[in-house]
Amino acid sequence: MALFVGLRGVGAEAWLAAVLALAAGGAGALAVVRRLPADLDGLARTHRWWCAAWLLVALIALGQTARMSAFMLDPEQTQHSLFPDDPWYVAHCCLTAYSEAARFATEGNPNIFAPELYLDRKLGPFQVDAYHYPPSFLLLPLTLRTLAGDDFVHQRMVWFGVSALALLVAIGAAAAAAALEPRARRRAIAVAPAVWISLPVQLGFQMSNVQLLVISISVLSWAAFRRIRPLGGALLALATVSKIFPGILGLDLVLRRRWKDVASTAAFAILFCGAIYAVVGPAPFRAFLDFELPRLSSGEAFTRPFSRSFAVAHNMSPFGVALKLEKLGLPGMGMATAKLISLAYGVALVGLAIWAARRGALSTAVAKGSSATTELSVWLALLSLGTLASPFAPASYVLASVVWLAAVDREDFSPLFAAIVWLATSAPFLLLPREGEFVMRAALFLPAQLLALGVPTYVLWRAATRPAGHRATAGEI
């Protein structure tokens, strides 16, 4: 369905898009079936209720994808929105910022980050969002505009198709990775539909935010590095130049002395930045360094969302803690304190990444056969913590990687704990209207914020301290 939407976005007729989507889906399903672990055979007899539950969740995921596809094909079909009665969710689309920034850059605008270019404007039914990404990110929306043209509805279709397929392939690549031990592969397959229908994932799709695409590309780079090093380097470089925070994975590669992977990633990053520079010129780069970067580090760039109570309550970053406490009336809180907390968090994150990588490199040198499962969890943990370094990290999509991490990491988390994480990150959106009382909303999202920080931190700590011969005991699934 996602492929059908994407093909319609590039102008394919409905019948042709349907034929191509069905053919690609059939080929993909056949390829996946051939790579499924042999120990899945006979599960329908030995674990009948588990299989029935998996099938039910998979059908729900299929139905929700169909519903989302209908909203992507026609934004007027607001009844298919996740929250059709909430005008903000219906009209909010992060892709508006990406598309408009690409247009401004190609038109030679000297400062594509100027807020007045975006605020209080609409693209069709969608409010235009502000642009806060590095100039190298423009590689994605410029490619999108080449594929879909200037029609924003078509751009949104293609973006959804690419994002959904990227996540689907990333989940499949992680689940089917031959390097994973068999039970880890079985659990990754078992939890895939539940990860897909979690609200942080579905809201990320609906809001057309790049977060899901970047996380997917980063996980795909992990899988590609194990087989095709240049592809892994290209994918990690693309993720890094797009959103910066995946660069923490580059630090992990350096500390593990994977020099060929480091070299290929650096080479592609230079290539991508050079290509964008050649297309848009120096103005966006100069504006980013002189204008936008200081506003990002201070939090000033997000003044508008910080003025909304629900956005403050939804902010999962350590920077947002001070803003929540200020709103609760605690003296001494505010932007200055938030900046100090954010700086301390950044230093702690780098230190934790260094410790985990150096200690982990020693243990995996002894136990290479069990390293892949831990390595995948470490990458998801670094991505989860890296995204929280931004002053504004909305629960609407940044929690997706935490849900995925808790779901697939059978060495550290039981299925019950993974279910708790799923509920804690999805239920708050359903329990109180978006414009509900701030104290109640902040309280509902507090467990999610604690899990967003605690789950990946625990994974990195365990990766650094786990004995070389350790075997998983968190659960059989």
Tab-separated table of C-alpha atoms in Angstrom:
chain	number	residue	atom	x	y	z
A	1	MET	CA	0.000	0.000	0.000
A	2	ALA	CA	2.822	2.383	0.822
A	3	LEU	CA	4.438	1.599	-2.528
A	4	PHE	CA	1.109	2.204	-4.279
A	5	VAL	CA	0.857	5.642	-2.634
A	6	GLY	CA	4.436	6.479	-3.567
A	7	LEU	CA	3.943	5.437	-7.182
A	8	ARG	CA	0.801	7.533	-7.415
A	9	GLY	CA	2.860	10.434	-6.123
A	10	VAL	CA	5.307	10.202	-9.025
A	11	GLY	CA	2.401	10.235	-11.470
A	12	ALA	CA	1.755	6.545	-12.149
A	13	GLU	CA	-1.793	5.625	-13.154
A	14	ALA	CA	-3.779	3.809	-10.470
A	15	TRP	CA	-3.858	0.503	-12.364
A	16	LEU	CA	-0.105	0.566	-13.052
A	17	ALA	CA	0.713	1.537	-9.468
A	18	ALA	CA	-1.459	-1.325	-8.215
A	19	VAL	CA	0.181	-3.874	-10.536
A	20	LEU	CA	3.698	-2.750	-9.636
A	21	ALA	CA	2.909	-2.645	-5.914
A	22	LEU	CA	1.410	-6.145	-5.984
A	23	ALA	CA	4.341	-7.510	-7.974
A	24	ALA	CA	6.909	-5.913	-5.674
A	25	GLY	CA	5.003	-7.067	-2.596
A	26	GLY	CA	4.841	-10.632	-3.854
A	27	ALA	CA	8.544	-10.663	-4.715
A	28	GLY	CA	9.419	-9.173	-1.352
A	29	ALA	CA	7.273	-11.674	0.532
A	30	LEU	CA	8.895	-14.540	-1.346
A	31	ALA	CA	12.370	-13.236	-0.546
A	32	VAL	CA	11.484	-12.858	3.142
A	33	VAL	CA	9.982	-16.357	3.346
A	34	ARG	CA	13.192	-17.831	1.962
A	35	ARG	CA	15.242	-16.078	4.656
A	36	LEU	CA	13.037	-16.909	7.636
A	37	PRO	CA	14.738	-18.942	10.379
A	38	ALA	CA	14.156	-22.676	10.160
A	39	ASP	CA	13.069	-22.821	13.804
A	40	LEU	CA	9.849	-20.986	12.856
A	41	ASP	CA	8.616	-24.195	11.222
A	42	GLY	CA	5.916	-25.830	13.310
A	43	LEU	CA	5.286	-22.832	15.580
A	44	ALA	CA	1.604	-22.845	14.619
A	45	ARG	CA	1.322	-26.192	16.391
A	46	THR	CA	3.595	-25.614	19.383
A	47	HIS	CA	2.725	-21.942	20.064
A	48	ARG	CA	-0.804	-21.681	18.695
A	49	TRP	CA	-1.942	-18.722	20.808
A	50	TRP	CA	1.238	-16.731	20.188
A	51	CYS	CA	0.804	-17.215	16.439
A	52	ALA	CA	-2.855	-16.210	16.622
A	53	ALA	CA	-1.932	-13.056	18.541
A	54	TRP	CA	0.807	-12.220	16.018
A	55	LEU	CA	-1.608	-12.673	13.135
A	56	LEU	CA	-4.171	-10.418	14.814
A	57	VAL	CA	-1.640	-7.627	15.378
A	58	ALA	CA	-0.369	-8.034	11.810
A	59	LEU	CA	-3.919	-7.639	10.478
A	60	ILE	CA	-4.392	-4.515	12.613
A	61	ALA	CA	-1.129	-3.141	11.207
A	62	LEU	CA	-2.322	-3.880	7.685
A	63	GLY	CA	-5.629	-2.134	8.309
A	64	GLN	CA	-3.989	0.914	9.874
A	65	THR	CA	-1.583	1.165	6.931
A	66	ALA	CA	-4.541	1.120	4.549
A	67	ARG	CA	-6.230	3.863	6.553
A	68	MET	CA	-3.081	5.986	6.609
A	69	SER	CA	-2.614	5.439	2.886
A	70	ALA	CA	-6.084	6.813	2.230
A	71	PHE	CA	-5.228	10.002	4.142
A	72	MET	CA	-1.946	10.312	2.252
A	73	LEU	CA	-3.648	9.921	-1.107
A	74	ASP	CA	-6.248	12.568	-0.284
A	75	PRO	CA	-5.609	15.025	2.589
A	76	GLU	CA	-9.281	15.965	2.479
A	77	GLN	CA	-10.107	12.506	3.828
A	78	THR	CA	-9.471	13.680	7.388
A	79	GLN	CA	-11.573	10.881	8.864
A	80	HIS	CA	-8.573	8.625	8.200
A	81	SER	CA	-6.253	10.807	10.287
A	82	LEU	CA	-5.100	9.277	13.565
A	83	PHE	CA	-6.961	12.022	15.438
A	84	PRO	CA	-9.595	13.280	13.000
A	85	ASP	CA	-11.223	15.582	15.558
A	86	ASP	CA	-7.967	17.426	16.333
A	87	PRO	CA	-7.335	20.154	13.730
A	88	TRP	CA	-3.668	20.538	14.743
A	89	TYR	CA	-2.788	16.909	14.007
A	90	VAL	CA	-4.768	17.003	10.776
A	91	ALA	CA	-3.043	20.160	9.515
A	92	HIS	CA	0.493	19.602	10.825
A	93	CYS	CA	2.986	18.310	8.254
A	94	CYS	CA	6.752	18.633	8.805
A	95	LEU	CA	7.338	18.036	5.105
A	96	THR	CA	6.074	21.547	4.381
A	97	ALA	CA	9.285	22.931	5.903
A	98	TYR	CA	11.507	20.575	3.924
A	99	SER	CA	9.813	21.307	0.617
A	100	GLU	CA	9.730	25.066	1.080
A	101	ALA	CA	13.355	25.203	2.242
A	102	ALA	CA	14.422	23.347	-0.895
A	103	ARG	CA	12.462	25.806	-3.023
A	104	PHE	CA	13.926	28.831	-1.225
A	105	ALA	CA	17.450	27.433	-1.609
A	106	THR	CA	17.128	26.867	-5.349
A	107	GLU	CA	15.670	30.355	-5.753
A	108	GLY	CA	18.774	31.839	-4.137
A	109	ASN	CA	17.218	33.078	-0.900
A	110	PRO	CA	20.099	34.316	1.324
A	111	ASN	CA	18.624	32.870	4.549
A	112	ILE	CA	16.417	29.811	4.182
A	113	PHE	CA	16.128	29.637	7.994
A	114	ALA	CA	14.380	32.988	8.466
A	115	PRO	CA	11.165	32.266	10.449
A	116	GLU	CA	9.115	34.808	8.493
A	117	LEU	CA	9.459	32.661	5.371
A	118	TYR	CA	7.425	29.854	6.936
A	119	LEU	CA	5.144	31.025	9.711
A	120	ASP	CA	1.466	31.811	9.193
A	121	ARG	CA	1.433	30.232	5.737
A	122	LYS	CA	-0.273	27.207	4.236
A	123	LEU	CA	0.469	24.632	1.559
A	124	GLY	CA	-2.989	23.414	0.641
A	125	PRO	CA	-4.648	22.286	3.898
A	126	PHE	CA	-1.348	22.136	5.814
A	127	GLN	CA	0.262	24.768	8.020
A	128	VAL	CA	3.823	25.461	6.897
A	129	ASP	CA	6.362	24.408	9.513
A	130	ALA	CA	9.691	26.146	10.210
A	131	TYR	CA	12.948	24.698	8.841
A	132	HIS	CA	15.674	23.744	11.353
A	133	TYR	CA	17.936	21.283	9.531
A	134	PRO	CA	21.487	21.594	8.140
A	135	PRO	CA	21.826	22.582	4.468
A	136	SER	CA	23.072	19.082	3.612
A	137	PHE	CA	19.600	17.790	4.551
A	138	LEU	CA	18.307	19.494	1.396
A	139	LEU	CA	19.541	16.483	-0.566
A	140	LEU	CA	16.348	14.655	0.445
A	141	PRO	CA	13.682	17.303	-0.344
A	142	LEU	CA	15.468	18.317	-3.566
A	143	THR	CA	15.370	14.700	-4.701
A	144	LEU	CA	11.731	14.551	-3.658
A	145	ARG	CA	10.845	17.627	-5.702
A	146	THR	CA	12.608	16.074	-8.690
A	147	LEU	CA	10.522	12.905	-8.370
A	148	ALA	CA	7.141	14.430	-7.518
A	149	GLY	CA	7.328	17.912	-9.041
A	150	ASP	CA	6.005	21.052	-7.380
A	151	ASP	CA	2.661	19.561	-6.289
A	152	PHE	CA	2.918	19.244	-2.509
A	153	VAL	CA	0.214	16.571	-2.212
A	154	HIS	CA	2.231	14.405	-4.612
A	155	GLN	CA	5.397	15.120	-2.655
A	156	ARG	CA	3.651	13.975	0.509
A	157	MET	CA	2.581	10.739	-1.190
A	158	VAL	CA	6.128	9.941	-2.296
A	159	TRP	CA	7.564	10.843	1.107
A	160	PHE	CA	5.133	8.517	2.850
A	161	GLY	CA	5.892	5.714	0.408
A	162	VAL	CA	9.652	6.055	0.855
A	163	SER	CA	9.462	6.436	4.662
A	164	ALA	CA	7.143	3.472	5.146
A	165	LEU	CA	9.112	1.212	2.807
A	166	ALA	CA	12.402	2.233	4.426
A	167	LEU	CA	11.096	1.322	7.887
A	168	LEU	CA	9.593	-1.920	6.592
A	169	VAL	CA	12.885	-2.919	4.963
A	170	ALA	CA	14.877	-1.852	8.033
A	171	ILE	CA	12.685	-3.931	10.344
A	172	GLY	CA	12.962	-6.825	7.917
A	173	ALA	CA	16.743	-6.430	7.552
A	174	ALA	CA	17.178	-6.395	11.333
A	175	ALA	CA	14.876	-9.391	11.750
A	176	ALA	CA	16.411	-11.434	8.935
A	177	ALA	CA	20.047	-10.573	9.691
A	178	ALA	CA	21.840	-13.902	9.562
A	179	ALA	CA	24.402	-12.612	12.069
A	180	LEU	CA	21.789	-12.503	14.837
A	181	GLU	CA	21.427	-15.543	17.021
A	182	PRO	CA	18.256	-17.534	16.178
A	183	ARG	CA	16.107	-16.503	19.149
A	184	ALA	CA	16.952	-12.838	18.568
A	185	ARG	CA	15.799	-13.177	14.955
A	186	ARG	CA	12.583	-14.881	16.090
A	187	ARG	CA	11.796	-12.094	18.551
A	188	ALA	CA	12.548	-9.384	15.962
A	189	ILE	CA	10.033	-11.018	13.628
A	190	ALA	CA	7.469	-11.461	16.404
A	191	VAL	CA	7.467	-7.810	17.487
A	192	ALA	CA	7.574	-6.197	14.037
A	193	PRO	CA	3.780	-5.579	13.684
A	194	ALA	CA	3.559	-4.141	17.214
A	195	VAL	CA	6.408	-1.711	16.521
A	196	TRP	CA	4.714	-0.673	13.279
A	197	ILE	CA	1.379	0.224	14.911
A	198	SER	CA	2.857	2.069	17.892
A	199	LEU	CA	1.647	5.678	17.933
A	200	PRO	CA	5.144	7.248	17.696
A	201	VAL	CA	5.617	5.376	14.417
A	202	GLN	CA	2.155	6.113	13.056
A	203	LEU	CA	2.297	9.787	14.064
A	204	GLY	CA	5.716	10.036	12.462
A	205	PHE	CA	4.200	8.783	9.219
A	206	GLN	CA	1.189	11.088	9.402
A	207	MET	CA	3.270	14.164	10.236
A	208	SER	CA	5.722	13.296	7.419
A	209	ASN	CA	8.654	13.825	9.756
A	210	VAL	CA	12.085	12.665	8.614
A	211	GLN	CA	12.849	10.956	11.950
A	212	LEU	CA	11.535	7.549	10.913
A	213	LEU	CA	13.419	7.697	7.615
A	214	VAL	CA	16.687	8.619	9.349
A	215	ILE	CA	16.331	5.848	11.955
A	216	SER	CA	15.533	3.352	9.197
A	217	ILE	CA	18.492	4.412	7.065
A	218	SER	CA	20.789	4.170	10.089
A	219	VAL	CA	19.656	0.611	10.894
A	220	LEU	CA	19.982	-0.336	7.234
A	221	SER	CA	23.558	0.958	7.335
A	222	TRP	CA	24.237	-1.428	10.231
A	223	ALA	CA	22.974	-4.345	8.143
A	224	ALA	CA	24.808	-3.176	4.999
A	225	PHE	CA	28.164	-2.779	6.769
A	226	ARG	CA	28.158	-6.515	7.409
A	227	ARG	CA	27.925	-7.341	3.703
A	228	ILE	CA	28.479	-4.323	1.415
A	229	ARG	CA	30.725	-1.771	3.147
A	230	PRO	CA	30.327	1.091	0.606
A	231	LEU	CA	26.524	0.845	0.864
A	232	GLY	CA	26.724	0.957	4.653
A	233	GLY	CA	28.952	4.042	4.451
A	234	ALA	CA	26.612	5.764	2.005
A	235	LEU	CA	23.542	5.109	4.172
A	236	LEU	CA	25.162	6.232	7.423
A	237	ALA	CA	26.555	9.325	5.706
A	238	LEU	CA	23.116	10.173	4.333
A	239	ALA	CA	21.558	9.837	7.786
A	240	THR	CA	24.291	11.932	9.391
A	241	VAL	CA	24.295	14.824	6.927
A	242	SER	CA	20.496	14.891	7.156
A	243	LYS	CA	19.994	15.072	10.927
A	244	ILE	CA	23.489	15.199	12.510
A	245	PHE	CA	22.635	13.016	15.538
A	246	PRO	CA	23.383	9.699	13.700
A	247	GLY	CA	26.976	10.956	13.687
A	248	ILE	CA	27.212	9.386	17.165
A	249	LEU	CA	27.340	6.073	15.288
A	250	GLY	CA	30.440	7.317	13.484
A	251	LEU	CA	32.056	7.828	16.870
A	252	ASP	CA	31.167	4.232	17.715
A	253	LEU	CA	32.877	3.050	14.513
A	254	VAL	CA	36.008	5.081	15.299
A	255	LEU	CA	36.265	3.742	18.835
A	256	ARG	CA	35.835	0.177	17.601
A	257	ARG	CA	38.604	0.833	15.044
A	258	ARG	CA	36.460	-0.051	12.070
A	259	TRP	CA	38.579	2.198	9.902
A	260	LYS	CA	37.275	1.055	6.516
A	261	ASP	CA	33.707	1.764	7.621
A	262	VAL	CA	34.786	5.151	8.950
A	263	ALA	CA	36.536	5.979	5.674
A	264	SER	CA	33.591	5.014	3.480
A	265	THR	CA	31.170	6.998	5.666
A	266	ALA	CA	33.387	10.098	5.630
A	267	ALA	CA	33.889	9.877	1.869
A	268	PHE	CA	30.162	9.724	1.164
A	269	ALA	CA	29.432	12.519	3.643
A	270	ILE	CA	31.875	14.771	1.784
A	271	LEU	CA	30.326	13.725	-1.519
A	272	PHE	CA	26.770	14.511	-0.366
A	273	CYS	CA	27.724	17.881	1.120
A	274	GLY	CA	29.655	18.762	-2.008
A	275	ALA	CA	26.705	17.857	-4.226
A	276	ILE	CA	24.355	20.112	-2.247
A	277	TYR	CA	26.890	22.921	-2.220
A	278	ALA	CA	27.163	22.668	-5.990
A	279	VAL	CA	23.378	22.934	-6.368
A	280	VAL	CA	22.445	25.641	-3.832
A	281	GLY	CA	25.726	27.497	-3.366
A	282	PRO	CA	27.288	28.856	-0.156
A	283	ALA	CA	24.357	30.959	1.131
A	284	PRO	CA	22.488	28.176	3.041
A	285	PHE	CA	25.728	26.996	4.648
A	286	ARG	CA	26.649	30.511	5.698
A	287	ALA	CA	23.155	31.165	7.063
A	288	PHE	CA	23.235	27.909	9.008
A	289	LEU	CA	26.528	28.753	10.724
A	290	ASP	CA	25.827	32.439	11.339
A	291	PHE	CA	22.074	32.431	12.010
A	292	GLU	CA	20.520	29.025	12.679
A	293	LEU	CA	23.172	27.138	14.628
A	294	PRO	CA	23.318	29.656	17.513
A	295	ARG	CA	19.498	29.653	17.666
A	296	LEU	CA	19.440	25.860	17.790
A	297	SER	CA	21.973	25.599	20.607
A	298	SER	CA	20.169	28.214	22.698
A	299	GLY	CA	16.686	26.849	21.972
A	300	GLU	CA	15.594	30.160	20.434
A	301	ALA	CA	14.766	28.405	17.167
A	302	PHE	CA	11.914	26.602	18.936
A	303	THR	CA	10.360	29.609	20.655
A	304	ARG	CA	7.083	29.080	18.822
A	305	PRO	CA	6.513	25.439	19.886
A	306	PHE	CA	7.737	26.245	23.382
A	307	SER	CA	4.905	28.763	23.641
A	308	ARG	CA	2.381	25.891	23.398
A	309	SER	CA	1.666	23.954	26.574
A	310	PHE	CA	1.160	20.624	24.821
A	311	ALA	CA	4.489	20.956	22.972
A	312	VAL	CA	6.319	21.548	26.268
A	313	ALA	CA	4.574	18.547	27.813
A	314	HIS	CA	5.490	16.385	24.798
A	315	ASN	CA	9.160	17.424	24.748
A	316	MET	CA	11.241	14.368	25.640
A	317	SER	CA	14.673	16.046	25.589
A	318	PRO	CA	16.635	16.907	28.756
A	319	PHE	CA	16.493	20.522	27.543
A	320	GLY	CA	12.720	20.360	27.981
A	321	VAL	CA	12.933	19.351	31.644
A	322	ALA	CA	13.794	22.911	32.708
A	323	LEU	CA	10.936	24.317	30.628
A	324	LYS	CA	8.454	21.926	32.250
A	325	LEU	CA	9.679	22.840	35.722
A	326	GLU	CA	9.454	26.540	34.843
A	327	LYS	CA	5.864	26.042	33.737
A	328	LEU	CA	5.176	24.358	37.071
A	329	GLY	CA	6.474	27.462	38.855
A	330	LEU	CA	9.883	26.247	40.036
A	331	PRO	CA	12.250	29.239	40.357
A	332	GLY	CA	15.564	29.325	38.511
A	333	MET	CA	14.290	27.319	35.559
A	334	GLY	CA	13.980	28.539	31.959
A	335	MET	CA	16.027	28.690	28.761
A	336	ALA	CA	19.391	29.403	30.440
A	337	THR	CA	19.071	26.436	32.786
A	338	ALA	CA	17.762	24.288	29.937
A	339	LYS	CA	20.872	25.079	27.906
A	340	LEU	CA	23.139	24.007	30.780
A	341	ILE	CA	21.203	20.760	31.226
A	342	SER	CA	21.423	20.095	27.500
A	343	LEU	CA	25.179	20.720	27.497
A	344	ALA	CA	25.678	18.345	30.425
A	345	TYR	CA	23.563	15.740	28.649
A	346	GLY	CA	25.652	16.031	25.487
A	347	VAL	CA	28.891	15.543	27.406
A	348	ALA	CA	27.421	12.567	29.280
A	349	LEU	CA	26.172	11.006	26.041
A	350	VAL	CA	29.575	11.200	24.378
A	351	GLY	CA	31.218	9.806	27.500
A	352	LEU	CA	28.748	6.911	27.678
A	353	ALA	CA	29.230	6.163	23.973
A	354	ILE	CA	33.019	6.103	24.401
A	355	TRP	CA	32.816	3.839	27.453
A	356	ALA	CA	30.371	1.418	25.832
A	357	ALA	CA	32.323	1.236	22.564
A	358	ARG	CA	35.732	0.695	24.174
A	359	ARG	CA	34.518	-1.872	26.703
A	360	GLY	CA	32.274	-3.521	24.125
A	361	ALA	CA	35.142	-3.839	21.644
A	362	LEU	CA	37.101	-5.865	24.213
A	363	SER	CA	34.264	-8.308	24.886
A	364	THR	CA	33.222	-8.791	21.250
A	365	ALA	CA	36.820	-9.525	20.331
A	366	VAL	CA	36.453	-12.605	22.545
A	367	ALA	CA	32.847	-13.504	21.633
A	368	LYS	CA	32.339	-12.498	18.017
A	369	GLY	CA	29.521	-14.994	17.491
A	370	SER	CA	27.198	-13.176	19.899
A	371	SER	CA	28.206	-9.606	19.037
A	372	ALA	CA	25.630	-8.837	16.316
A	373	THR	CA	22.600	-8.866	18.631
A	374	THR	CA	24.317	-6.528	21.077
A	375	GLU	CA	25.619	-4.331	18.265
A	376	LEU	CA	22.150	-3.762	16.816
A	377	SER	CA	20.829	-2.824	20.266
A	378	VAL	CA	23.759	-0.466	20.831
A	379	TRP	CA	23.100	1.323	17.553
A	380	LEU	CA	19.417	1.759	18.352
A	381	ALA	CA	20.358	2.956	21.853
A	382	LEU	CA	22.815	5.546	20.498
A	383	LEU	CA	20.229	6.759	17.989
A	384	SER	CA	17.587	7.030	20.719
A	385	LEU	CA	19.835	9.067	23.013
A	386	GLY	CA	21.278	11.111	20.151
A	387	THR	CA	17.911	12.411	19.042
A	388	LEU	CA	17.219	13.690	22.567
A	389	ALA	CA	20.192	16.066	22.325
A	390	SER	CA	17.988	18.492	20.382
A	391	PRO	CA	16.277	21.197	22.474
A	392	PHE	CA	12.957	20.006	21.043
A	393	ALA	CA	12.311	16.262	20.750
A	394	PRO	CA	8.544	15.674	20.416
A	395	ALA	CA	7.144	12.412	21.716
A	396	SER	CA	5.112	12.242	18.509
A	397	TYR	CA	8.001	10.569	16.685
A	398	VAL	CA	11.269	10.492	18.691
A	399	LEU	CA	9.985	7.612	20.852
A	400	ALA	CA	9.784	5.286	17.850
A	401	SER	CA	13.386	4.111	18.219
A	402	VAL	CA	12.894	3.425	21.956
A	403	VAL	CA	9.869	1.226	21.203
A	404	TRP	CA	11.869	-0.635	18.573
A	405	LEU	CA	14.872	-1.037	20.894
A	406	ALA	CA	12.877	-2.445	23.807
A	407	ALA	CA	11.009	-4.751	21.436
A	408	VAL	CA	14.013	-6.348	19.708
A	409	ASP	CA	16.557	-6.465	22.557
A	410	ARG	CA	15.860	-9.861	24.088
A	411	GLU	CA	19.185	-9.882	25.961
A	412	ASP	CA	18.123	-7.010	28.226
A	413	PHE	CA	14.315	-6.789	28.167
A	414	SER	CA	11.563	-9.337	28.617
A	415	PRO	CA	8.457	-9.321	26.398
A	416	LEU	CA	6.487	-7.954	29.357
A	417	PHE	CA	8.817	-4.976	29.738
A	418	ALA	CA	8.676	-4.344	25.978
A	419	ALA	CA	4.875	-4.259	26.248
A	420	ILE	CA	5.127	-1.733	29.093
A	421	VAL	CA	7.340	0.499	26.954
A	422	TRP	CA	4.864	0.211	24.079
A	423	LEU	CA	1.967	1.261	26.324
A	424	ALA	CA	3.888	4.068	28.054
A	425	THR	CA	4.852	5.629	24.725
A	426	SER	CA	1.480	5.247	22.981
A	427	ALA	CA	-1.228	5.488	25.645
A	428	PRO	CA	-0.605	9.150	26.689
A	429	PHE	CA	-1.751	10.349	23.269
A	430	LEU	CA	-5.092	8.632	23.809
A	431	LEU	CA	-5.796	9.369	27.466
A	432	LEU	CA	-6.083	13.159	27.338
A	433	PRO	CA	-6.954	15.685	24.601
A	434	ARG	CA	-3.942	17.528	23.178
A	435	GLU	CA	-5.058	20.794	24.780
A	436	GLY	CA	-5.746	19.169	28.133
A	437	GLU	CA	-4.384	20.481	31.415
A	438	PHE	CA	-0.592	20.880	31.287
A	439	VAL	CA	0.164	19.236	34.642
A	440	MET	CA	-1.842	16.138	33.776
A	441	ARG	CA	-0.390	15.906	30.273
A	442	ALA	CA	3.187	16.340	31.508
A	443	ALA	CA	2.560	13.667	34.142
A	444	LEU	CA	1.207	11.250	31.542
A	445	PHE	CA	4.305	11.689	29.398
A	446	LEU	CA	6.760	11.516	32.310
A	447	PRO	CA	7.065	7.684	32.206
A	448	ALA	CA	7.738	7.882	28.462
A	449	GLN	CA	10.479	10.469	29.012
A	450	LEU	CA	12.084	8.394	31.765
A	451	LEU	CA	11.997	5.328	29.519
A	452	ALA	CA	13.374	7.311	26.568
A	453	LEU	CA	16.408	8.153	28.684
A	454	GLY	CA	16.639	5.012	30.804
A	455	VAL	CA	16.141	2.202	28.283
A	456	PRO	CA	18.977	3.125	25.894
A	457	THR	CA	21.263	4.129	28.765
A	458	TYR	CA	20.771	0.706	30.334
A	459	VAL	CA	21.498	-0.987	26.997
A	460	LEU	CA	24.806	0.865	26.646
A	461	TRP	CA	25.750	0.133	30.251
A	462	ARG	CA	24.978	-3.563	29.805
A	463	ALA	CA	26.892	-3.684	26.520
A	464	ALA	CA	29.959	-2.329	28.295
A	465	THR	CA	29.728	-4.571	31.354
A	466	ARG	CA	28.304	-7.832	30.002
A	467	PRO	CA	30.744	-10.769	30.253
A	468	ALA	CA	32.026	-12.056	26.917
A	469	GLY	CA	30.310	-15.426	27.225
A	470	HIS	CA	26.920	-14.056	28.305
A	471	ARG	CA	23.783	-15.594	26.804
A	472	ALA	CA	20.356	-13.949	26.743
A	473	THR	CA	17.933	-14.696	29.557
A	474	ALA	CA	15.376	-11.908	29.184
A	475	GLY	CA	12.815	-14.087	27.385
A	476	GLU	CA	12.330	-16.877	24.932
A	477	ILE	CA	10.545	-14.845	22.265
